[in-house]
Amino acid sequence: MPSLIAWAALLAPLTGLSGMAGSLLLLGIVILMSPIADKSIGRLASDMPGWWRLRWGLSIGLGGLTLLLGVILA
């Protein structure tokens, strides 16, 4: 789902409706919330030890950096 929202968020700056900072902030929030949506997948991947911890770490890192970039560009 974050990739679809990313494409939708990119349409606004490409068409001139808004700046890139707002799109990056929206994308950062969605990436930070993506592990919540992945809870159903987590049940399927329960046989892989450490998967959840890795997923949370990657989402927090990428989401946080995306938010930081959005704040810098604002």
PDB file with SEQRES, HELIX, SHEET and CRYST1 records, atoms N, CA, C and O in Angstrom:
SEQRES   1 A   74  MET PRO SER LEU ILE ALA TRP ALA ALA LEU LEU ALA PRO          
SEQRES   2 A   74  LEU THR GLY LEU SER GLY MET ALA GLY SER LEU LEU LEU          
SEQRES   3 A   74  LEU GLY ILE VAL ILE LEU MET SER PRO ILE ALA ASP LYS          
SEQRES   4 A   74  SER ILE GLY ARG LEU ALA SER ASP MET PRO GLY TRP TRP          
SEQRES   5 A   74  ARG LEU ARG TRP GLY LEU SER ILE GLY LEU GLY GLY LEU          
SEQRES   6 A   74  THR LEU LEU LEU GLY VAL ILE LEU ALA                          
HELIX    1 AA1 PRO A    2  THR A   15  1                                  14    
HELIX    2 AA2 MET A   20  ALA A   37  1                                  18    
HELIX    3 AA3 LYS A   39  LEU A   44  1                                   6    
HELIX    4 AA4 TRP A   51  LEU A   73  1                                  23    
CRYST1    1.000    1.000    1.000  90.00  90.00  90.00 P 1           1          
ATOM      1  N   MET A   1       0.793  -1.200   0.000  1.00  0.00           N  
ATOM      2  CA  MET A   1       0.000   0.000   0.000  1.00  0.00           C  
ATOM      3  C   MET A   1       0.846   1.279   0.000  1.00  0.00           C  
ATOM      4  O   MET A   1       0.474   2.240  -0.673  1.00  0.00           O  
ATOM      5  N   PRO A   2       1.977   1.328   0.733  1.00  0.00           N  
ATOM      6  CA  PRO A   2       2.773   2.562   0.687  1.00  0.00           C  
ATOM      7  C   PRO A   2       3.236   2.923  -0.710  1.00  0.00           C  
ATOM      8  O   PRO A   2       3.340   4.106  -1.036  1.00  0.00           O  
ATOM      9  N   SER A   3       3.520   1.925  -1.550  1.00  0.00           N  
ATOM     10  CA  SER A   3       3.973   2.262  -2.902  1.00  0.00           C  
ATOM     11  C   SER A   3       2.864   2.915  -3.716  1.00  0.00           C  
ATOM     12  O   SER A   3       3.137   3.810  -4.515  1.00  0.00           O  
ATOM     13  N   LEU A   4       1.626   2.488  -3.532  1.00  0.00           N  
ATOM     14  CA  LEU A   4       0.511   3.133  -4.234  1.00  0.00           C  
ATOM     15  C   LEU A   4       0.295   4.555  -3.744  1.00  0.00           C  
ATOM     16  O   LEU A   4       0.028   5.458  -4.537  1.00  0.00           O  
ATOM     17  N   ILE A   5       0.411   4.753  -2.443  1.00  0.00           N  
ATOM     18  CA  ILE A   5       0.271   6.099  -1.891  1.00  0.00           C  
ATOM     19  C   ILE A   5       1.431   6.975  -2.334  1.00  0.00           C  
ATOM     20  O   ILE A   5       1.255   8.176  -2.538  1.00  0.00           O  
ATOM     21  N   ALA A   6       2.621   6.389  -2.486  1.00  0.00           N  
ATOM     22  CA  ALA A   6       3.771   7.154  -2.982  1.00  0.00           C  
ATOM     23  C   ALA A   6       3.527   7.656  -4.399  1.00  0.00           C  
ATOM     24  O   ALA A   6       3.831   8.806  -4.717  1.00  0.00           O  
ATOM     25  N   TRP A   7       2.979   6.796  -5.247  1.00  0.00           N  
ATOM     26  CA  TRP A   7       2.667   7.239  -6.610  1.00  0.00           C  
ATOM     27  C   TRP A   7       1.620   8.347  -6.595  1.00  0.00           C  
ATOM     28  O   TRP A   7       1.728   9.317  -7.344  1.00  0.00           O  
ATOM     29  N   ALA A   8       0.617   8.204  -5.749  1.00  0.00           N  
ATOM     30  CA  ALA A   8      -0.419   9.237  -5.649  1.00  0.00           C  
ATOM     31  C   ALA A   8       0.171  10.536  -5.100  1.00  0.00           C  
ATOM     32  O   ALA A   8      -0.199  11.625  -5.540  1.00  0.00           O  
ATOM     33  N   ALA A   9       1.088  10.416  -4.138  1.00  0.00           N  
ATOM     34  CA  ALA A   9       1.707  11.613  -3.564  1.00  0.00           C  
ATOM     35  C   ALA A   9       2.610  12.309  -4.579  1.00  0.00           C  
ATOM     36  O   ALA A   9       2.773  13.528  -4.523  1.00  0.00           O  
ATOM     37  N   LEU A  10       3.195  11.554  -5.501  1.00  0.00           N  
ATOM     38  CA  LEU A  10       4.043  12.168  -6.520  1.00  0.00           C  
ATOM     39  C   LEU A  10       3.246  12.899  -7.592  1.00  0.00           C  
ATOM     40  O   LEU A  10       3.775  13.789  -8.258  1.00  0.00           O  
ATOM     41  N   LEU A  11       1.992  12.535  -7.762  1.00  0.00           N  
ATOM     42  CA  LEU A  11       1.188  13.198  -8.793  1.00  0.00           C  
ATOM     43  C   LEU A  11       0.980  14.684  -8.488  1.00  0.00           C  
ATOM     44  O   LEU A  11       0.968  15.506  -9.405  1.00  0.00           O  
ATOM     45  N   ALA A  12       0.820  15.031  -7.222  1.00  0.00           N  
ATOM     46  CA  ALA A  12       0.589  16.431  -6.866  1.00  0.00           C  
ATOM     47  C   ALA A  12       1.765  17.330  -7.256  1.00  0.00           C  
ATOM     48  O   ALA A  12       1.534  18.358  -7.892  1.00  0.00           O  
ATOM     49  N   PRO A  13       3.025  16.994  -6.904  1.00  0.00           N  
ATOM     50  CA  PRO A  13       4.126  17.861  -7.339  1.00  0.00           C  
ATOM     51  C   PRO A  13       4.351  17.840  -8.844  1.00  0.00           C  
ATOM     52  O   PRO A  13       4.736  18.854  -9.428  1.00  0.00           O  
ATOM     53  N   LEU A  14       4.117  16.699  -9.476  1.00  0.00           N  
ATOM     54  CA  LEU A  14       4.331  16.628 -10.923  1.00  0.00           C  
ATOM     55  C   LEU A  14       3.327  17.471 -11.701  1.00  0.00           C  
ATOM     56  O   LEU A  14       3.647  18.004 -12.763  1.00  0.00           O  
ATOM     57  N   THR A  15       2.128  17.589 -11.176  1.00  0.00           N  
ATOM     58  CA  THR A  15       1.114  18.400 -11.855  1.00  0.00           C  
ATOM     59  C   THR A  15       1.115  19.848 -11.377  1.00  0.00           C  
ATOM     60  O   THR A  15       0.359  20.671 -11.892  1.00  0.00           O  
ATOM     61  N   GLY A  16       1.955  20.162 -10.399  1.00  0.00           N  
ATOM     62  CA  GLY A  16       2.052  21.534  -9.925  1.00  0.00           C  
ATOM     63  C   GLY A  16       1.019  21.912  -8.874  1.00  0.00           C  
ATOM     64  O   GLY A  16       0.879  23.091  -8.548  1.00  0.00           O  
ATOM     65  N   LEU A  17       0.298  20.942  -8.340  1.00  0.00           N  
ATOM     66  CA  LEU A  17      -0.720  21.237  -7.345  1.00  0.00           C  
ATOM     67  C   LEU A  17      -0.138  21.547  -5.973  1.00  0.00           C  
ATOM     68  O   LEU A  17      -0.714  22.336  -5.224  1.00  0.00           O  
ATOM     69  N   SER A  18       0.999  20.938  -5.631  1.00  0.00           N  
ATOM     70  CA  SER A  18       1.642  21.204  -4.347  1.00  0.00           C  
ATOM     71  C   SER A  18       3.134  20.960  -4.479  1.00  0.00           C  
ATOM     72  O   SER A  18       3.617  20.506  -5.516  1.00  0.00           O  
ATOM     73  N   GLY A  19       3.854  21.269  -3.409  1.00  0.00           N  
ATOM     74  CA  GLY A  19       5.296  21.076  -3.425  1.00  0.00           C  
ATOM     75  C   GLY A  19       5.689  19.667  -3.030  1.00  0.00           C  
ATOM     76  O   GLY A  19       4.859  18.866  -2.600  1.00  0.00           O  
ATOM     77  N   MET A  20       6.954  19.388  -3.185  1.00  0.00           N  
ATOM     78  CA  MET A  20       7.474  18.062  -2.874  1.00  0.00           C  
ATOM     79  C   MET A  20       7.511  17.812  -1.372  1.00  0.00           C  
ATOM     80  O   MET A  20       7.410  16.660  -0.948  1.00  0.00           O  
ATOM     81  N   ALA A  21       7.651  18.851  -0.556  1.00  0.00           N  
ATOM     82  CA  ALA A  21       7.750  18.678   0.894  1.00  0.00           C  
ATOM     83  C   ALA A  21       6.492  18.025   1.460  1.00  0.00           C  
ATOM     84  O   ALA A  21       6.590  17.115   2.283  1.00  0.00           O  
ATOM     85  N   GLY A  22       5.341  18.463   1.043  1.00  0.00           N  
ATOM     86  CA  GLY A  22       4.091  17.883   1.527  1.00  0.00           C  
ATOM     87  C   GLY A  22       3.953  16.423   1.143  1.00  0.00           C  
ATOM     88  O   GLY A  22       3.483  15.608   1.937  1.00  0.00           O  
ATOM     89  N   SER A  23       4.358  16.092  -0.067  1.00  0.00           N  
ATOM     90  CA  SER A  23       4.299  14.701  -0.516  1.00  0.00           C  
ATOM     91  C   SER A  23       5.249  13.822   0.278  1.00  0.00           C  
ATOM     92  O   SER A  23       4.914  12.685   0.611  1.00  0.00           O  
ATOM     93  N   LEU A  24       6.441  14.342   0.585  1.00  0.00           N  
ATOM     94  CA  LEU A  24       7.394  13.565   1.373  1.00  0.00           C  
ATOM     95  C   LEU A  24       6.907  13.366   2.796  1.00  0.00           C  
ATOM     96  O   LEU A  24       7.107  12.298   3.376  1.00  0.00           O  
ATOM     97  N   LEU A  25       6.274  14.377   3.364  1.00  0.00           N  
ATOM     98  CA  LEU A  25       5.730  14.237   4.717  1.00  0.00           C  
ATOM     99  C   LEU A  25       4.630  13.181   4.749  1.00  0.00           C  
ATOM    100  O   LEU A  25       4.584  12.351   5.658  1.00  0.00           O  
ATOM    101  N   LEU A  26       3.753  13.214   3.765  1.00  0.00           N  
ATOM    102  CA  LEU A  26       2.691  12.212   3.687  1.00  0.00           C  
ATOM    103  C   LEU A  26       3.277  10.809   3.523  1.00  0.00           C  
ATOM    104  O   LEU A  26       2.843   9.872   4.194  1.00  0.00           O  
ATOM    105  N   LEU A  27       4.238  10.666   2.654  1.00  0.00           N  
ATOM    106  CA  LEU A  27       4.861   9.371   2.418  1.00  0.00           C  
ATOM    107  C   LEU A  27       5.582   8.867   3.667  1.00  0.00           C  
ATOM    108  O   LEU A  27       5.517   7.678   3.981  1.00  0.00           O  
ATOM    109  N   GLY A  28       6.265   9.759   4.379  1.00  0.00           N  
ATOM    110  CA  GLY A  28       6.952   9.369   5.608  1.00  0.00           C  
ATOM    111  C   GLY A  28       5.995   8.838   6.655  1.00  0.00           C  
ATOM    112  O   GLY A  28       6.294   7.854   7.333  1.00  0.00           O  
ATOM    113  N   ILE A  29       4.843   9.482   6.793  1.00  0.00           N  
ATOM    114  CA  ILE A  29       3.834   9.027   7.757  1.00  0.00           C  
ATOM    115  C   ILE A  29       3.293   7.662   7.354  1.00  0.00           C  
ATOM    116  O   ILE A  29       3.104   6.792   8.204  1.00  0.00           O  
ATOM    117  N   VAL A  30       3.045   7.474   6.072  1.00  0.00           N  
ATOM    118  CA  VAL A  30       2.516   6.188   5.600  1.00  0.00           C  
ATOM    119  C   VAL A  30       3.536   5.066   5.813  1.00  0.00           C  
ATOM    120  O   VAL A  30       3.167   3.957   6.199  1.00  0.00           O  
ATOM    121  N   ILE A  31       4.804   5.350   5.563  1.00  0.00           N  
ATOM    122  CA  ILE A  31       5.829   4.329   5.766  1.00  0.00           C  
ATOM    123  C   ILE A  31       5.952   3.982   7.246  1.00  0.00           C  
ATOM    124  O   ILE A  31       6.129   2.816   7.599  1.00  0.00           O  
ATOM    125  N   LEU A  32       5.858   4.993   8.112  1.00  0.00           N  
ATOM    126  CA  LEU A  32       5.911   4.719   9.543  1.00  0.00           C  
ATOM    127  C   LEU A  32       4.738   3.861  10.003  1.00  0.00           C  
ATOM    128  O   LEU A  32       4.871   3.087  10.951  1.00  0.00           O  
ATOM    129  N   MET A  33       3.598   3.992   9.346  1.00  0.00           N  
ATOM    130  CA  MET A  33       2.412   3.235   9.738  1.00  0.00           C  
ATOM    131  C   MET A  33       2.313   1.874   9.032  1.00  0.00           C  
ATOM    132  O   MET A  33       1.438   1.074   9.365  1.00  0.00           O  
ATOM    133  N   SER A  34       3.178   1.607   8.085  1.00  0.00           N  
ATOM    134  CA  SER A  34       3.062   0.377   7.303  1.00  0.00           C  
ATOM    135  C   SER A  34       3.205  -0.912   8.119  1.00  0.00           C  
ATOM    136  O   SER A  34       2.569  -1.901   7.754  1.00  0.00           O  
ATOM    137  N   PRO A  35       3.994  -0.972   9.194  1.00  0.00           N  
ATOM    138  CA  PRO A  35       4.024  -2.227   9.961  1.00  0.00           C  
ATOM    139  C   PRO A  35       2.673  -2.592  10.577  1.00  0.00           C  
ATOM    140  O   PRO A  35       2.393  -3.769  10.808  1.00  0.00           O  
ATOM    141  N   ILE A  36       1.850  -1.601  10.839  1.00  0.00           N  
ATOM    142  CA  ILE A  36       0.516  -1.883  11.367  1.00  0.00           C  
ATOM    143  C   ILE A  36      -0.285  -2.672  10.328  1.00  0.00           C  
ATOM    144  O   ILE A  36      -0.991  -3.622  10.666  1.00  0.00           O  
ATOM    145  N   ALA A  37      -0.168  -2.269   9.073  1.00  0.00           N  
ATOM    146  CA  ALA A  37      -0.862  -2.986   8.005  1.00  0.00           C  
ATOM    147  C   ALA A  37      -0.247  -4.357   7.756  1.00  0.00           C  
ATOM    148  O   ALA A  37      -0.915  -5.257   7.246  1.00  0.00           O  
ATOM    149  N   ASP A  38       1.013  -4.517   8.112  1.00  0.00           N  
ATOM    150  CA  ASP A  38       1.704  -5.789   7.873  1.00  0.00           C  
ATOM    151  C   ASP A  38       1.464  -6.815   8.968  1.00  0.00           C  
ATOM    152  O   ASP A  38       2.027  -7.908   8.915  1.00  0.00           O  
ATOM    153  N   LYS A  39       0.652  -6.494   9.947  1.00  0.00           N  
ATOM    154  CA  LYS A  39       0.386  -7.460  11.009  1.00  0.00           C  
ATOM    155  C   LYS A  39      -0.190  -8.760  10.456  1.00  0.00           C  
ATOM    156  O   LYS A  39       0.119  -9.836  10.968  1.00  0.00           O  
ATOM    157  N   SER A  40      -1.016  -8.676   9.428  1.00  0.00           N  
ATOM    158  CA  SER A  40      -1.569  -9.900   8.846  1.00  0.00           C  
ATOM    159  C   SER A  40      -0.479 -10.725   8.166  1.00  0.00           C  
ATOM    160  O   SER A  40      -0.517 -11.955   8.206  1.00  0.00           O  
ATOM    161  N   ILE A  41       0.479 -10.063   7.549  1.00  0.00           N  
ATOM    162  CA  ILE A  41       1.601 -10.768   6.934  1.00  0.00           C  
ATOM    163  C   ILE A  41       2.493 -11.354   8.019  1.00  0.00           C  
ATOM    164  O   ILE A  41       3.087 -12.416   7.833  1.00  0.00           O  
ATOM    165  N   GLY A  42       2.587 -10.664   9.151  1.00  0.00           N  
ATOM    166  CA  GLY A  42       3.416 -11.141  10.252  1.00  0.00           C  
ATOM    167  C   GLY A  42       2.996 -12.505  10.745  1.00  0.00           C  
ATOM    168  O   GLY A  42       3.836 -13.303  11.161  1.00  0.00           O  
ATOM    169  N   ARG A  43       1.714 -12.779  10.702  1.00  0.00           N  
ATOM    170  CA  ARG A  43       1.256 -14.105  11.104  1.00  0.00           C  
ATOM    171  C   ARG A  43       1.730 -15.167  10.119  1.00  0.00           C  
ATOM    172  O   ARG A  43       2.023 -16.298  10.505  1.00  0.00           O  
ATOM    173  N   LEU A  44       1.802 -14.796   8.850  1.00  0.00           N  
ATOM    174  CA  LEU A  44       2.281 -15.744   7.841  1.00  0.00           C  
ATOM    175  C   LEU A  44       3.789 -15.955   7.933  1.00  0.00           C  
ATOM    176  O   LEU A  44       4.292 -17.029   7.605  1.00  0.00           O  
ATOM    177  N   ALA A  45       4.504 -14.931   8.379  1.00  0.00           N  
ATOM    178  CA  ALA A  45       5.962 -15.011   8.460  1.00  0.00           C  
ATOM    179  C   ALA A  45       6.440 -15.327   9.870  1.00  0.00           C  
ATOM    180  O   ALA A  45       7.574 -15.004  10.224  1.00  0.00           O  
ATOM    181  N   SER A  46       5.599 -15.949  10.672  1.00  0.00           N  
ATOM    182  CA  SER A  46       5.965 -16.228  12.058  1.00  0.00           C  
ATOM    183  C   SER A  46       7.088 -17.252  12.174  1.00  0.00           C  
ATOM    184  O   SER A  46       7.736 -17.334  13.217  1.00  0.00           O  
ATOM    185  N   ASP A  47       7.328 -18.027  11.132  1.00  0.00           N  
ATOM    186  CA  ASP A  47       8.404 -19.014  11.192  1.00  0.00           C  
ATOM    187  C   ASP A  47       9.775 -18.401  10.912  1.00  0.00           C  
ATOM    188  O   ASP A  47      10.786 -19.096  11.019  1.00  0.00           O  
ATOM    189  N   MET A  48       9.831 -17.131  10.559  1.00  0.00           N  
ATOM    190  CA  MET A  48      11.105 -16.454  10.321  1.00  0.00           C  
ATOM    191  C   MET A  48      11.461 -15.631  11.553  1.00  0.00           C  
ATOM    192  O   MET A  48      10.840 -14.597  11.799  1.00  0.00           O  
ATOM    193  N   PRO A  49      12.445 -16.066  12.330  1.00  0.00           N  
ATOM    194  CA  PRO A  49      12.798 -15.328  13.541  1.00  0.00           C  
ATOM    195  C   PRO A  49      13.408 -13.966  13.212  1.00  0.00           C  
ATOM    196  O   PRO A  49      14.243 -13.847  12.315  1.00  0.00           O  
ATOM    197  N   GLY A  50      12.985 -12.957  13.940  1.00  0.00           N  
ATOM    198  CA  GLY A  50      13.529 -11.616  13.767  1.00  0.00           C  
ATOM    199  C   GLY A  50      12.886 -10.801  12.663  1.00  0.00           C  
ATOM    200  O   GLY A  50      13.265  -9.651  12.444  1.00  0.00           O  
ATOM    201  N   TRP A  51      11.909 -11.384  11.955  1.00  0.00           N  
ATOM    202  CA  TRP A  51      11.305 -10.654  10.839  1.00  0.00           C  
ATOM    203  C   TRP A  51      10.612  -9.394  11.309  1.00  0.00           C  
ATOM    204  O   TRP A  51      10.770  -8.336  10.698  1.00  0.00           O  
ATOM    205  N   TRP A  52       9.853  -9.487  12.377  1.00  0.00           N  
ATOM    206  CA  TRP A  52       9.105  -8.328  12.878  1.00  0.00           C  
ATOM    207  C   TRP A  52      10.039  -7.213  13.299  1.00  0.00           C  
ATOM    208  O   TRP A  52       9.803  -6.046  12.985  1.00  0.00           O  
ATOM    209  N   ARG A  53      11.107  -7.569  14.015  1.00  0.00           N  
ATOM    210  CA  ARG A  53      12.053  -6.547  14.478  1.00  0.00           C  
ATOM    211  C   ARG A  53      12.715  -5.857  13.288  1.00  0.00           C  
ATOM    212  O   ARG A  53      12.885  -4.638  13.288  1.00  0.00           O  
ATOM    213  N   LEU A  54      13.084  -6.632  12.282  1.00  0.00           N  
ATOM    214  CA  LEU A  54      13.672  -6.054  11.071  1.00  0.00           C  
ATOM    215  C   LEU A  54      12.674  -5.134  10.367  1.00  0.00           C  
ATOM    216  O   LEU A  54      13.038  -4.044   9.926  1.00  0.00           O  
ATOM    217  N   ARG A  55      11.430  -5.566  10.263  1.00  0.00           N  
ATOM    218  CA  ARG A  55      10.390  -4.770   9.588  1.00  0.00           C  
ATOM    219  C   ARG A  55      10.178  -3.441  10.298  1.00  0.00           C  
ATOM    220  O   ARG A  55      10.102  -2.396   9.653  1.00  0.00           O  
ATOM    221  N   TRP A  56      10.082  -3.476  11.633  1.00  0.00           N  
ATOM    222  CA  TRP A  56       9.906  -2.229  12.389  1.00  0.00           C  
ATOM    223  C   TRP A  56      11.104  -1.309  12.226  1.00  0.00           C  
ATOM    224  O   TRP A  56      10.940  -0.104  12.038  1.00  0.00           O  
ATOM    225  N   GLY A  57      12.319  -1.872  12.296  1.00  0.00           N  
ATOM    226  CA  GLY A  57      13.528  -1.058  12.160  1.00  0.00           C  
ATOM    227  C   GLY A  57      13.629  -0.379  10.809  1.00  0.00           C  
ATOM    228  O   GLY A  57      13.958   0.803  10.717  1.00  0.00           O  
ATOM    229  N   LEU A  58      13.343  -1.137   9.760  1.00  0.00           N  
ATOM    230  CA  LEU A  58      13.406  -0.566   8.412  1.00  0.00           C  
ATOM    231  C   LEU A  58      12.331   0.501   8.199  1.00  0.00           C  
ATOM    232  O   LEU A  58      12.590   1.532   7.577  1.00  0.00           O  
ATOM    233  N   SER A  59      11.135   0.256   8.711  1.00  0.00           N  
ATOM    234  CA  SER A  59      10.044   1.220   8.532  1.00  0.00           C  
ATOM    235  C   SER A  59      10.311   2.501   9.304  1.00  0.00           C  
ATOM    236  O   SER A  59      10.071   3.596   8.795  1.00  0.00           O  
ATOM    237  N   ILE A  60      10.803   2.373  10.520  1.00  0.00           N  
ATOM    238  CA  ILE A  60      11.097   3.568  11.319  1.00  0.00           C  
ATOM    239  C   ILE A  60      12.251   4.347  10.691  1.00  0.00           C  
ATOM    240  O   ILE A  60      12.218   5.576  10.636  1.00  0.00           O  
ATOM    241  N   GLY A  61      13.277   3.627  10.215  1.00  0.00           N  
ATOM    242  CA  GLY A  61      14.413   4.313   9.593  1.00  0.00           C  
ATOM    243  C   GLY A  61      14.032   5.037   8.316  1.00  0.00           C  
ATOM    244  O   GLY A  61      14.333   6.220   8.163  1.00  0.00           O  
ATOM    245  N   LEU A  62      13.376   4.346   7.400  1.00  0.00           N  
ATOM    246  CA  LEU A  62      13.004   4.959   6.126  1.00  0.00           C  
ATOM    247  C   LEU A  62      11.941   6.035   6.319  1.00  0.00           C  
ATOM    248  O   LEU A  62      12.021   7.104   5.714  1.00  0.00           O  
ATOM    249  N   GLY A  63      10.942   5.755   7.163  1.00  0.00           N  
ATOM    250  CA  GLY A  63       9.900   6.749   7.414  1.00  0.00           C  
ATOM    251  C   GLY A  63      10.450   7.996   8.080  1.00  0.00           C  
ATOM    252  O   GLY A  63      10.069   9.112   7.730  1.00  0.00           O  
ATOM    253  N   GLY A  64      11.349   7.808   9.045  1.00  0.00           N  
ATOM    254  CA  GLY A  64      11.950   8.954   9.725  1.00  0.00           C  
ATOM    255  C   GLY A  64      12.810   9.799   8.797  1.00  0.00           C  
ATOM    256  O   GLY A  64      12.754  11.028   8.835  1.00  0.00           O  
ATOM    257  N   LEU A  65      13.604   9.136   7.963  1.00  0.00           N  
ATOM    258  CA  LEU A  65      14.442   9.884   7.010  1.00  0.00           C  
ATOM    259  C   LEU A  65      13.594  10.603   5.962  1.00  0.00           C  
ATOM    260  O   LEU A  65      13.939  11.706   5.537  1.00  0.00           O  
ATOM    261  N   THR A  66      12.501   9.993   5.550  1.00  0.00           N  
ATOM    262  CA  THR A  66      11.608  10.647   4.590  1.00  0.00           C  
ATOM    263  C   THR A  66      10.953  11.872   5.218  1.00  0.00           C  
ATOM    264  O   THR A  66      10.830  12.915   4.576  1.00  0.00           O  
ATOM    265  N   LEU A  67      10.534  11.744   6.473  1.00  0.00           N  
ATOM    266  CA  LEU A  67       9.968  12.907   7.184  1.00  0.00           C  
ATOM    267  C   LEU A  67      11.023  14.008   7.336  1.00  0.00           C  
ATOM    268  O   LEU A  67      10.726  15.187   7.146  1.00  0.00           O  
ATOM    269  N   LEU A  68      12.234  13.626   7.673  1.00  0.00           N  
ATOM    270  CA  LEU A  68      13.319  14.619   7.828  1.00  0.00           C  
ATOM    271  C   LEU A  68      13.581  15.355   6.515  1.00  0.00           C  
ATOM    272  O   LEU A  68      13.766  16.572   6.507  1.00  0.00           O  
ATOM    273  N   LEU A  69      13.598  14.622   5.416  1.00  0.00           N  
ATOM    274  CA  LEU A  69      13.789  15.261   4.116  1.00  0.00           C  
ATOM    275  C   LEU A  69      12.632  16.204   3.787  1.00  0.00           C  
ATOM    276  O   LEU A  69      12.845  17.281   3.230  1.00  0.00           O  
ATOM    277  N   GLY A  70      11.414  15.799   4.129  1.00  0.00           N  
ATOM    278  CA  GLY A  70      10.266  16.677   3.908  1.00  0.00           C  
ATOM    279  C   GLY A  70      10.348  17.947   4.730  1.00  0.00           C  
ATOM    280  O   GLY A  70       9.969  19.018   4.257  1.00  0.00           O  
ATOM    281  N   VAL A  71      10.838  17.840   5.958  1.00  0.00           N  
ATOM    282  CA  VAL A  71      10.984  19.029   6.816  1.00  0.00           C  
ATOM    283  C   VAL A  71      12.089  19.929   6.282  1.00  0.00           C  
ATOM    284  O   VAL A  71      11.955  21.153   6.304  1.00  0.00           O  
ATOM    285  N   ILE A  72      13.179  19.338   5.804  1.00  0.00           N  
ATOM    286  CA  ILE A  72      14.277  20.138   5.250  1.00  0.00           C  
ATOM    287  C   ILE A  72      13.811  20.898   4.005  1.00  0.00           C  
ATOM    288  O   ILE A  72      14.174  22.060   3.820  1.00  0.00           O  
ATOM    289  N   LEU A  73      13.021  20.262   3.163  1.00  0.00           N  
ATOM    290  CA  LEU A  73      12.565  20.916   1.931  1.00  0.00           C  
ATOM    291  C   LEU A  73      11.451  21.933   2.169  1.00  0.00           C  
ATOM    292  O   LEU A  73      11.173  22.767   1.308  1.00  0.00           O  
ATOM    293  N   ALA A  74      10.811  21.861   3.342  1.00  0.00           N  
ATOM    294  CA  ALA A  74       9.693  22.786   3.620  1.00  0.00           C  
ATOM    295  C   ALA A  74      10.158  24.191   3.864  1.00  0.00           C  
ATOM    296  O   ALA A  74       9.340  25.078   4.110  1.00  0.00           O  
TER     297      ALA A  74                                                      
END                                                                             
